Amino acid sequence: MRIDTTRFPHRKVVWLEKTESTMLDAAGHPPGTVVVADQQTAGQGRQGHRWHSEPGTGLYFSTVESPPCTAQHLPVATLALGIAVQEAIRDVAGIGCDIRWPNDLLIGSKKCAGILATTHGDCVIAGIGINVNQRQFTDGLSDIATSLRIESGQEHDREELLAASLRKIDFYLKLLSEEGPDSVLRLFAQASSYVYGRRVCVDTAEASITGVTDGLDASGFLYIRTVGGERRLIRNGGVRPV
Ligand code: BTN
């Protein structure tokens, strides 16, 4: 896989055929670095899950983002990354995805892309996995995962998707650093059907909370209005529709 790096003068792209996880490779590289792998043997997902990363079909990459995209902005940056990937998929594959808070890209009810954002020193490491040309998934995954190939019936160019994702990531992280979180929060509420009025369940460390989604707070966390009328702020975990 190769892209025209002259279009990204501030980026250095490191291409790997096979690695454990691009999250590990990216850590310690200077801001602007993008590590892309054709295959990951221990791809990391959110909440300790694995990210299935077979060779030659998916797009797996991590970018190193510099301050002011720092830890304090991590939750909103995560939302900005979701919008970026949603738009890249729309532009390259012509497929409209929903975003399940905080950043699962869905086609129908199945996931086609995921985002893992962590901090390393002063930097944010943004890990993106997109199911591009997989023709099928194994039994355990086929109910919850899909690919752009499965949904559209045609193959898509991973390099083009990488270039489009980098363009959009640059755009939305710049928007965040120049205009602050509000603009990203507003755009996310338009881009995701999960911000308002969805009946969901979320498992926290203490309990399972069921309610209806009721907007985002200033940091990008999600409010849920419970059956008892209480407005609870969800900081961690993922929501699932009920
Ligand atoms: C999720 O659980 O939805 C997040 C998945 C993130 C997967 C990507 S693939 C590239 C990068 N390297 C990893 O090990 N994980 C992220």
PDB file of C-alpha atoms and ligand atoms in Angstrom:
ATOM      1  CA  MET A   1       0.000   0.000   0.000  1.00  0.00           C
ATOM      2  CA  ARG A   2       1.323   3.446  -0.854  1.00  0.00           C
ATOM      3  CA  ILE A   3      -0.069   6.996  -0.948  1.00  0.00           C
ATOM      4  CA  ASP A   4       1.276  10.200  -2.461  1.00  0.00           C
ATOM      5  CA  THR A   5       3.024  11.662   0.601  1.00  0.00           C
ATOM      6  CA  THR A   6       3.676  14.984  -1.128  1.00  0.00           C
ATOM      7  CA  ARG A   7       0.017  15.680  -0.356  1.00  0.00           C
ATOM      8  CA  PHE A   8       0.849  15.366   3.363  1.00  0.00           C
ATOM      9  CA  PRO A   9       4.107  17.283   3.835  1.00  0.00           C
ATOM     10  CA  HIS A  10       3.720  17.311   7.642  1.00  0.00           C
ATOM     11  CA  ARG A  11       3.310  13.524   7.765  1.00  0.00           C
ATOM     12  CA  LYS A  12       5.829  10.696   7.670  1.00  0.00           C
ATOM     13  CA  VAL A  13       4.236   7.399   6.712  1.00  0.00           C
ATOM     14  CA  VAL A  14       5.768   4.159   7.986  1.00  0.00           C
ATOM     15  CA  TRP A  15       4.559   1.062   6.074  1.00  0.00           C
ATOM     16  CA  LEU A  16       4.678  -2.332   7.756  1.00  0.00           C
ATOM     17  CA  GLU A  17       3.746  -5.664   6.254  1.00  0.00           C
ATOM     18  CA  LYS A  18       3.019  -7.366   9.559  1.00  0.00           C
ATOM     19  CA  THR A  19       3.103  -6.111  13.118  1.00  0.00           C
ATOM     20  CA  GLU A  20       1.559  -6.772  16.509  1.00  0.00           C
ATOM     21  CA  SER A  21      -0.297  -3.478  16.691  1.00  0.00           C
ATOM     22  CA  THR A  22       0.290  -0.113  15.035  1.00  0.00           C
ATOM     23  CA  MET A  23      -0.583   1.455  18.429  1.00  0.00           C
ATOM     24  CA  LEU A  24       2.645   0.020  19.832  1.00  0.00           C
ATOM     25  CA  ASP A  25       4.676   1.016  16.769  1.00  0.00           C
ATOM     26  CA  ALA A  26       3.389   4.598  16.748  1.00  0.00           C
ATOM     27  CA  ALA A  27       4.220   5.249  20.417  1.00  0.00           C
ATOM     28  CA  GLY A  28       7.400   7.293  20.666  1.00  0.00           C
ATOM     29  CA  HIS A  29       7.378   8.488  17.062  1.00  0.00           C
ATOM     30  CA  PRO A  30       7.245  12.258  16.509  1.00  0.00           C
ATOM     31  CA  PRO A  31       3.950  14.054  15.822  1.00  0.00           C
ATOM     32  CA  GLY A  32       2.808  13.662  12.237  1.00  0.00           C
ATOM     33  CA  THR A  33       3.890  10.022  11.978  1.00  0.00           C
ATOM     34  CA  VAL A  34       1.419   7.550  10.514  1.00  0.00           C
ATOM     35  CA  VAL A  35       2.072   3.827  10.963  1.00  0.00           C
ATOM     36  CA  VAL A  36       0.141   1.627   8.529  1.00  0.00           C
ATOM     37  CA  ALA A  37       0.169  -2.172   8.586  1.00  0.00           C
ATOM     38  CA  ASP A  38      -1.148  -4.692   6.114  1.00  0.00           C
ATOM     39  CA  GLN A  39      -1.711  -7.142   8.961  1.00  0.00           C
ATOM     40  CA  GLN A  40      -1.768  -6.989  12.772  1.00  0.00           C
ATOM     41  CA  THR A  41      -1.256 -10.063  14.908  1.00  0.00           C
ATOM     42  CA  ALA A  42      -2.546  -8.451  18.117  1.00  0.00           C
ATOM     43  CA  GLY A  43      -4.716  -5.551  16.960  1.00  0.00           C
ATOM     44  CA  GLN A  44      -6.074  -3.624  19.943  1.00  0.00           C
ATOM     45  CA  GLY A  45      -9.710  -2.594  20.314  1.00  0.00           C
ATOM     46  CA  ARG A  46     -11.392  -0.465  22.953  1.00  0.00           C
ATOM     47  CA  GLN A  47     -11.968  -1.870  26.442  1.00  0.00           C
ATOM     48  CA  GLY A  48      -9.337  -4.559  26.052  1.00  0.00           C
ATOM     49  CA  HIS A  49     -10.943  -6.167  22.994  1.00  0.00           C
ATOM     50  CA  ARG A  50      -8.949  -7.500  20.080  1.00  0.00           C
ATOM     51  CA  TRP A  51      -9.260  -5.950  16.608  1.00  0.00           C
ATOM     52  CA  HIS A  52      -9.438  -8.669  13.988  1.00  0.00           C
ATOM     53  CA  SER A  53      -6.776  -7.616  11.443  1.00  0.00           C
ATOM     54  CA  GLU A  54      -6.341 -10.167   8.664  1.00  0.00           C
ATOM     55  CA  PRO A  55      -3.835  -9.366   5.886  1.00  0.00           C
ATOM     56  CA  GLY A  56      -4.640  -7.654   2.623  1.00  0.00           C
ATOM     57  CA  THR A  57      -8.239  -6.640   3.290  1.00  0.00           C
ATOM     58  CA  GLY A  58      -8.617  -4.083   6.083  1.00  0.00           C
ATOM     59  CA  LEU A  59      -7.037  -0.706   6.689  1.00  0.00           C
ATOM     60  CA  TYR A  60      -5.114  -0.527   9.974  1.00  0.00           C
ATOM     61  CA  PHE A  61      -3.224   2.606  10.950  1.00  0.00           C
ATOM     62  CA  SER A  62      -2.237   4.840  13.870  1.00  0.00           C
ATOM     63  CA  THR A  63      -1.344   8.517  13.686  1.00  0.00           C
ATOM     64  CA  VAL A  64       0.627  10.558  16.205  1.00  0.00           C
ATOM     65  CA  GLU A  65      -1.052  13.897  16.862  1.00  0.00           C
ATOM     66  CA  SER A  66       0.728  16.789  18.510  1.00  0.00           C
ATOM     67  CA  PRO A  67      -0.425  19.205  21.186  1.00  0.00           C
ATOM     68  CA  PRO A  68      -2.810  21.043  21.439  1.00  0.00           C
ATOM     69  CA  CYS A  69      -4.523  17.717  20.746  1.00  0.00           C
ATOM     70  CA  THR A  70      -3.630  16.527  24.247  1.00  0.00           C
ATOM     71  CA  ALA A  71      -5.109  14.301  26.962  1.00  0.00           C
ATOM     72  CA  GLN A  72      -7.518  16.995  28.061  1.00  0.00           C
ATOM     73  CA  HIS A  73      -9.089  16.924  24.594  1.00  0.00           C
ATOM     74  CA  LEU A  74      -9.049  13.155  24.247  1.00  0.00           C
ATOM     75  CA  PRO A  75     -12.832  12.525  24.496  1.00  0.00           C
ATOM     76  CA  VAL A  76     -13.711  15.263  21.993  1.00  0.00           C
ATOM     77  CA  ALA A  77     -10.764  14.332  19.755  1.00  0.00           C
ATOM     78  CA  THR A  78     -12.190  10.822  19.699  1.00  0.00           C
ATOM     79  CA  LEU A  79     -15.508  12.195  18.433  1.00  0.00           C
ATOM     80  CA  ALA A  80     -13.693  14.316  15.833  1.00  0.00           C
ATOM     81  CA  LEU A  81     -11.909  11.194  14.572  1.00  0.00           C
ATOM     82  CA  GLY A  82     -15.252   9.441  14.210  1.00  0.00           C
ATOM     83  CA  ILE A  83     -16.619  12.237  12.031  1.00  0.00           C
ATOM     84  CA  ALA A  84     -13.407  12.187   9.969  1.00  0.00           C
ATOM     85  CA  VAL A  85     -13.644   8.452   9.262  1.00  0.00           C
ATOM     86  CA  GLN A  86     -17.383   8.669   8.558  1.00  0.00           C
ATOM     87  CA  GLU A  87     -16.729  11.322   5.900  1.00  0.00           C
ATOM     88  CA  ALA A  88     -13.757   9.464   4.413  1.00  0.00           C
ATOM     89  CA  ILE A  89     -15.898   6.334   3.978  1.00  0.00           C
ATOM     90  CA  ARG A  90     -18.695   8.385   2.422  1.00  0.00           C
ATOM     91  CA  ASP A  91     -16.324  10.124  -0.019  1.00  0.00           C
ATOM     92  CA  VAL A  92     -14.385   7.043  -1.104  1.00  0.00           C
ATOM     93  CA  ALA A  93     -16.958   4.235  -0.898  1.00  0.00           C
ATOM     94  CA  GLY A  94     -20.173   6.235  -1.199  1.00  0.00           C
ATOM     95  CA  ILE A  95     -21.518   4.570   1.948  1.00  0.00           C
ATOM     96  CA  GLY A  96     -23.269   6.471   4.727  1.00  0.00           C
ATOM     97  CA  CYS A  97     -22.375   5.253   8.226  1.00  0.00           C
ATOM     98  CA  ASP A  98     -23.860   6.091  11.579  1.00  0.00           C
ATOM     99  CA  ILE A  99     -21.597   6.713  14.583  1.00  0.00           C
ATOM    100  CA  ARG A 100     -22.471   4.894  17.789  1.00  0.00           C
ATOM    101  CA  TRP A 101     -21.098   7.003  20.648  1.00  0.00           C
ATOM    102  CA  PRO A 102     -18.264   7.357  21.175  1.00  0.00           C
ATOM    103  CA  ASN A 103     -16.820   6.160  17.898  1.00  0.00           C
ATOM    104  CA  ASP A 104     -18.085   2.933  16.381  1.00  0.00           C
ATOM    105  CA  LEU A 105     -18.830   3.343  12.689  1.00  0.00           C
ATOM    106  CA  LEU A 106     -21.927   1.366  11.812  1.00  0.00           C
ATOM    107  CA  ILE A 107     -23.666   0.335   8.634  1.00  0.00           C
ATOM    108  CA  GLY A 108     -27.124  -0.707   9.727  1.00  0.00           C
ATOM    109  CA  SER A 109     -26.450  -2.371  13.066  1.00  0.00           C
ATOM    110  CA  LYS A 110     -23.029  -3.786  12.130  1.00  0.00           C
ATOM    111  CA  LYS A 111     -19.644  -2.252  12.760  1.00  0.00           C
ATOM    112  CA  CYS A 112     -17.393  -1.429   9.808  1.00  0.00           C
ATOM    113  CA  ALA A 113     -14.756   0.672  11.573  1.00  0.00           C
ATOM    114  CA  GLY A 114     -13.464   1.417  15.048  1.00  0.00           C
ATOM    115  CA  ILE A 115     -11.262   4.039  16.644  1.00  0.00           C
ATOM    116  CA  LEU A 116      -8.942   3.783  19.621  1.00  0.00           C
ATOM    117  CA  ALA A 117      -7.399   6.991  20.936  1.00  0.00           C
ATOM    118  CA  THR A 118      -4.735   6.952  23.645  1.00  0.00           C
ATOM    119  CA  THR A 119      -2.164   9.386  24.967  1.00  0.00           C
ATOM    120  CA  HIS A 120       1.583   8.934  24.848  1.00  0.00           C
ATOM    121  CA  GLY A 121       3.507  11.674  26.621  1.00  0.00           C
ATOM    122  CA  ASP A 122       2.230  14.933  25.167  1.00  0.00           C
ATOM    123  CA  CYS A 123       0.735  13.308  22.091  1.00  0.00           C
ATOM    124  CA  VAL A 124      -2.501  11.602  21.183  1.00  0.00           C
ATOM    125  CA  ILE A 125      -2.218   8.344  19.258  1.00  0.00           C
ATOM    126  CA  ALA A 126      -5.232   7.784  17.039  1.00  0.00           C
ATOM    127  CA  GLY A 127      -5.706   4.184  15.933  1.00  0.00           C
ATOM    128  CA  ILE A 128      -8.160   3.533  13.129  1.00  0.00           C
ATOM    129  CA  GLY A 129      -9.324   0.169  11.849  1.00  0.00           C
ATOM    130  CA  ILE A 130     -11.635  -0.006   8.818  1.00  0.00           C
ATOM    131  CA  ASN A 131     -13.101  -3.230   7.447  1.00  0.00           C
ATOM    132  CA  VAL A 132     -12.647  -2.568   3.755  1.00  0.00           C
ATOM    133  CA  ASN A 133     -12.488  -5.620   1.502  1.00  0.00           C
ATOM    134  CA  GLN A 134     -13.335  -8.545   3.782  1.00  0.00           C
ATOM    135  CA  ARG A 135     -15.805 -10.854   2.010  1.00  0.00           C
ATOM    136  CA  GLN A 136     -16.968 -12.510   5.211  1.00  0.00           C
ATOM    137  CA  PHE A 137     -16.313 -12.718   8.931  1.00  0.00           C
ATOM    138  CA  THR A 138     -15.958 -15.732  11.156  1.00  0.00           C
ATOM    139  CA  ASP A 139     -18.946 -17.035  13.094  1.00  0.00           C
ATOM    140  CA  GLY A 140     -18.375 -15.021  16.245  1.00  0.00           C
ATOM    141  CA  LEU A 141     -18.052 -11.775  14.305  1.00  0.00           C
ATOM    142  CA  SER A 142     -20.467 -12.064  11.403  1.00  0.00           C
ATOM    143  CA  ASP A 143     -23.449 -10.886  13.476  1.00  0.00           C
ATOM    144  CA  ILE A 144     -21.748  -7.702  14.594  1.00  0.00           C
ATOM    145  CA  ALA A 145     -19.171  -6.834  11.917  1.00  0.00           C
ATOM    146  CA  THR A 146     -19.406  -5.892   8.276  1.00  0.00           C
ATOM    147  CA  SER A 147     -17.108  -4.470   5.601  1.00  0.00           C
ATOM    148  CA  LEU A 148     -17.438  -1.869   2.885  1.00  0.00           C
ATOM    149  CA  ARG A 149     -17.059  -4.732   0.369  1.00  0.00           C
ATOM    150  CA  ILE A 150     -19.941  -6.702   1.888  1.00  0.00           C
ATOM    151  CA  GLU A 151     -22.220  -3.661   1.968  1.00  0.00           C
ATOM    152  CA  SER A 152     -21.480  -2.287  -1.480  1.00  0.00           C
ATOM    153  CA  GLY A 153     -20.708  -5.506  -3.351  1.00  0.00           C
ATOM    154  CA  GLN A 154     -17.463  -4.040  -4.650  1.00  0.00           C
ATOM    155  CA  GLU A 155     -13.818  -3.705  -3.656  1.00  0.00           C
ATOM    156  CA  HIS A 156     -12.502  -0.357  -2.411  1.00  0.00           C
ATOM    157  CA  ASP A 157      -9.048   1.139  -2.635  1.00  0.00           C
ATOM    158  CA  ARG A 158      -7.380   1.111   0.792  1.00  0.00           C
ATOM    159  CA  GLU A 159      -4.776   3.730  -0.174  1.00  0.00           C
ATOM    160  CA  GLU A 160      -7.496   6.107  -1.269  1.00  0.00           C
ATOM    161  CA  LEU A 161      -9.324   5.518   1.980  1.00  0.00           C
ATOM    162  CA  LEU A 162      -6.135   6.152   3.960  1.00  0.00           C
ATOM    163  CA  ALA A 163      -5.452   9.417   2.112  1.00  0.00           C
ATOM    164  CA  ALA A 164      -9.066  10.579   2.571  1.00  0.00           C
ATOM    165  CA  SER A 165      -8.970   9.652   6.279  1.00  0.00           C
ATOM    166  CA  LEU A 166      -5.743  11.616   6.832  1.00  0.00           C
ATOM    167  CA  ARG A 167      -7.187  14.662   5.067  1.00  0.00           C
ATOM    168  CA  LYS A 168     -10.313  14.541   7.216  1.00  0.00           C
ATOM    169  CA  ILE A 169      -8.379  13.857  10.436  1.00  0.00           C
ATOM    170  CA  ASP A 170      -6.192  16.908   9.736  1.00  0.00           C
ATOM    171  CA  PHE A 171      -9.293  18.996   9.061  1.00  0.00           C
ATOM    172  CA  TYR A 172     -11.280  18.020  12.170  1.00  0.00           C
ATOM    173  CA  LEU A 173      -8.367  18.077  14.618  1.00  0.00           C
ATOM    174  CA  LYS A 174      -7.455  21.546  13.319  1.00  0.00           C
ATOM    175  CA  LEU A 175     -11.071  22.602  13.798  1.00  0.00           C
ATOM    176  CA  LEU A 176     -10.899  21.305  17.372  1.00  0.00           C
ATOM    177  CA  SER A 177      -7.673  23.127  18.163  1.00  0.00           C
ATOM    178  CA  GLU A 178      -8.693  26.399  16.468  1.00  0.00           C
ATOM    179  CA  GLU A 179     -12.370  26.640  17.350  1.00  0.00           C
ATOM    180  CA  GLY A 180     -12.573  24.513  20.480  1.00  0.00           C
ATOM    181  CA  PRO A 181     -14.810  21.553  21.363  1.00  0.00           C
ATOM    182  CA  ASP A 182     -18.204  23.180  20.659  1.00  0.00           C
ATOM    183  CA  SER A 183     -17.913  22.971  16.883  1.00  0.00           C
ATOM    184  CA  VAL A 184     -16.979  19.276  17.040  1.00  0.00           C
ATOM    185  CA  LEU A 185     -19.760  18.513  19.526  1.00  0.00           C
ATOM    186  CA  ARG A 186     -22.310  20.196  17.263  1.00  0.00           C
ATOM    187  CA  LEU A 187     -21.112  18.289  14.192  1.00  0.00           C
ATOM    188  CA  PHE A 188     -21.046  15.011  16.088  1.00  0.00           C
ATOM    189  CA  ALA A 189     -24.661  15.476  17.184  1.00  0.00           C
ATOM    190  CA  GLN A 190     -25.586  15.824  13.502  1.00  0.00           C
ATOM    191  CA  ALA A 191     -23.438  12.890  12.421  1.00  0.00           C
ATOM    192  CA  SER A 192     -24.620  10.360  15.027  1.00  0.00           C
ATOM    193  CA  SER A 193     -28.159   9.116  15.633  1.00  0.00           C
ATOM    194  CA  TYR A 194     -27.030   8.088  19.112  1.00  0.00           C
ATOM    195  CA  VAL A 195     -26.744  11.528  20.689  1.00  0.00           C
ATOM    196  CA  TYR A 196     -30.454  12.166  21.250  1.00  0.00           C
ATOM    197  CA  GLY A 197     -33.475   9.982  21.751  1.00  0.00           C
ATOM    198  CA  ARG A 198     -31.974   6.499  21.404  1.00  0.00           C
ATOM    199  CA  ARG A 199     -32.963   3.885  23.947  1.00  0.00           C
ATOM    200  CA  VAL A 200     -29.700   2.300  25.039  1.00  0.00           C
ATOM    201  CA  CYS A 201     -28.017   0.300  27.730  1.00  0.00           C
ATOM    202  CA  VAL A 202     -24.516   0.871  29.045  1.00  0.00           C
ATOM    203  CA  ASP A 203     -22.509  -1.305  31.408  1.00  0.00           C
ATOM    204  CA  THR A 204     -20.530   0.708  33.943  1.00  0.00           C
ATOM    205  CA  ALA A 205     -18.213  -0.704  36.620  1.00  0.00           C
ATOM    206  CA  GLU A 206     -21.050  -0.464  39.159  1.00  0.00           C
ATOM    207  CA  ALA A 207     -24.213  -1.248  37.216  1.00  0.00           C
ATOM    208  CA  SER A 208     -25.990  -1.544  33.951  1.00  0.00           C
ATOM    209  CA  ILE A 209     -27.847   1.655  33.068  1.00  0.00           C
ATOM    210  CA  THR A 210     -30.769   1.751  30.671  1.00  0.00           C
ATOM    211  CA  GLY A 211     -32.307   4.949  29.382  1.00  0.00           C
ATOM    212  CA  VAL A 212     -32.685   7.335  26.493  1.00  0.00           C
ATOM    213  CA  THR A 213     -29.721   9.325  25.197  1.00  0.00           C
ATOM    214  CA  ASP A 214     -29.959  13.028  25.984  1.00  0.00           C
ATOM    215  CA  GLY A 215     -27.048  14.949  24.478  1.00  0.00           C
ATOM    216  CA  LEU A 216     -23.347  15.456  25.173  1.00  0.00           C
ATOM    217  CA  ASP A 217     -21.606  17.430  27.886  1.00  0.00           C
ATOM    218  CA  ALA A 218     -18.838  19.943  27.137  1.00  0.00           C
ATOM    219  CA  SER A 219     -16.189  17.184  27.219  1.00  0.00           C
ATOM    220  CA  GLY A 220     -17.986  14.924  24.771  1.00  0.00           C
ATOM    221  CA  PHE A 221     -19.439  12.497  27.324  1.00  0.00           C
ATOM    222  CA  LEU A 222     -22.955  11.183  26.811  1.00  0.00           C
ATOM    223  CA  TYR A 223     -26.039  11.898  28.939  1.00  0.00           C
ATOM    224  CA  ILE A 224     -28.645   9.204  29.441  1.00  0.00           C
ATOM    225  CA  ARG A 225     -32.062   9.931  30.929  1.00  0.00           C
ATOM    226  CA  THR A 226     -33.003   6.871  32.992  1.00  0.00           C
ATOM    227  CA  VAL A 227     -36.508   5.498  33.435  1.00  0.00           C
ATOM    228  CA  GLY A 228     -36.556   7.116  36.877  1.00  0.00           C
ATOM    229  CA  GLY A 229     -35.926  10.510  35.235  1.00  0.00           C
ATOM    230  CA  GLU A 230     -32.315  10.840  36.429  1.00  0.00           C
ATOM    231  CA  ARG A 231     -29.795  12.331  33.967  1.00  0.00           C
ATOM    232  CA  ARG A 232     -26.624  10.221  34.167  1.00  0.00           C
ATOM    233  CA  LEU A 233     -23.331  11.110  32.470  1.00  0.00           C
ATOM    234  CA  ILE A 234     -21.612   8.184  30.759  1.00  0.00           C
ATOM    235  CA  ARG A 235     -17.846   8.635  30.608  1.00  0.00           C
ATOM    236  CA  ASN A 236     -16.655   5.168  29.707  1.00  0.00           C
ATOM    237  CA  GLY A 237     -17.782   2.138  27.869  1.00  0.00           C
ATOM    238  CA  GLY A 238     -19.983   1.822  24.871  1.00  0.00           C
ATOM    239  CA  VAL A 239     -23.713   1.997  24.498  1.00  0.00           C
ATOM    240  CA  ARG A 240     -25.853  -0.647  22.872  1.00  0.00           C
ATOM    241  CA  PRO A 241     -29.390  -0.180  21.623  1.00  0.00           C
ATOM    242  CA  VAL A 242     -32.169  -1.948  23.525  1.00  0.00           C
TER     243      VAL A 242
HETATM  244  C1  BTN B   1     -12.534  -0.455  18.595  1.00  0.00           C
HETATM  245  O1  BTN B   1     -12.550  -1.284  19.495  1.00  0.00           O
HETATM  246  O2  BTN B   1     -13.566  -0.165  17.992  1.00  0.00           O
HETATM  247  C2  BTN B   1     -11.258   0.233  18.214  1.00  0.00           C
HETATM  248  C3  BTN B   1     -10.520  -0.527  17.158  1.00  0.00           C
HETATM  249  C4  BTN B   1      -9.248   0.154  16.717  1.00  0.00           C
HETATM  250  C5  BTN B   1      -8.459  -0.726  15.782  1.00  0.00           C
HETATM  251  C6  BTN B   1      -7.275  -0.014  15.193  1.00  0.00           C
HETATM  252  S1  BTN B   1      -6.533  -0.928  13.883  1.00  0.00           S
HETATM  253  C7  BTN B   1      -5.195   0.171  13.865  1.00  0.00           C
HETATM  254  C8  BTN B   1      -4.858   0.473  15.308  1.00  0.00           C
HETATM  255  N1  BTN B   1      -3.980  -0.543  15.832  1.00  0.00           N
HETATM  256  C9  BTN B   1      -4.570  -1.266  16.771  1.00  0.00           C
HETATM  257  O3  BTN B   1      -4.032  -2.216  17.383  1.00  0.00           O
HETATM  258  N2  BTN B   1      -5.807  -0.824  16.998  1.00  0.00           N
HETATM  259  C10 BTN B   1      -6.144   0.295  16.144  1.00  0.00           C
END
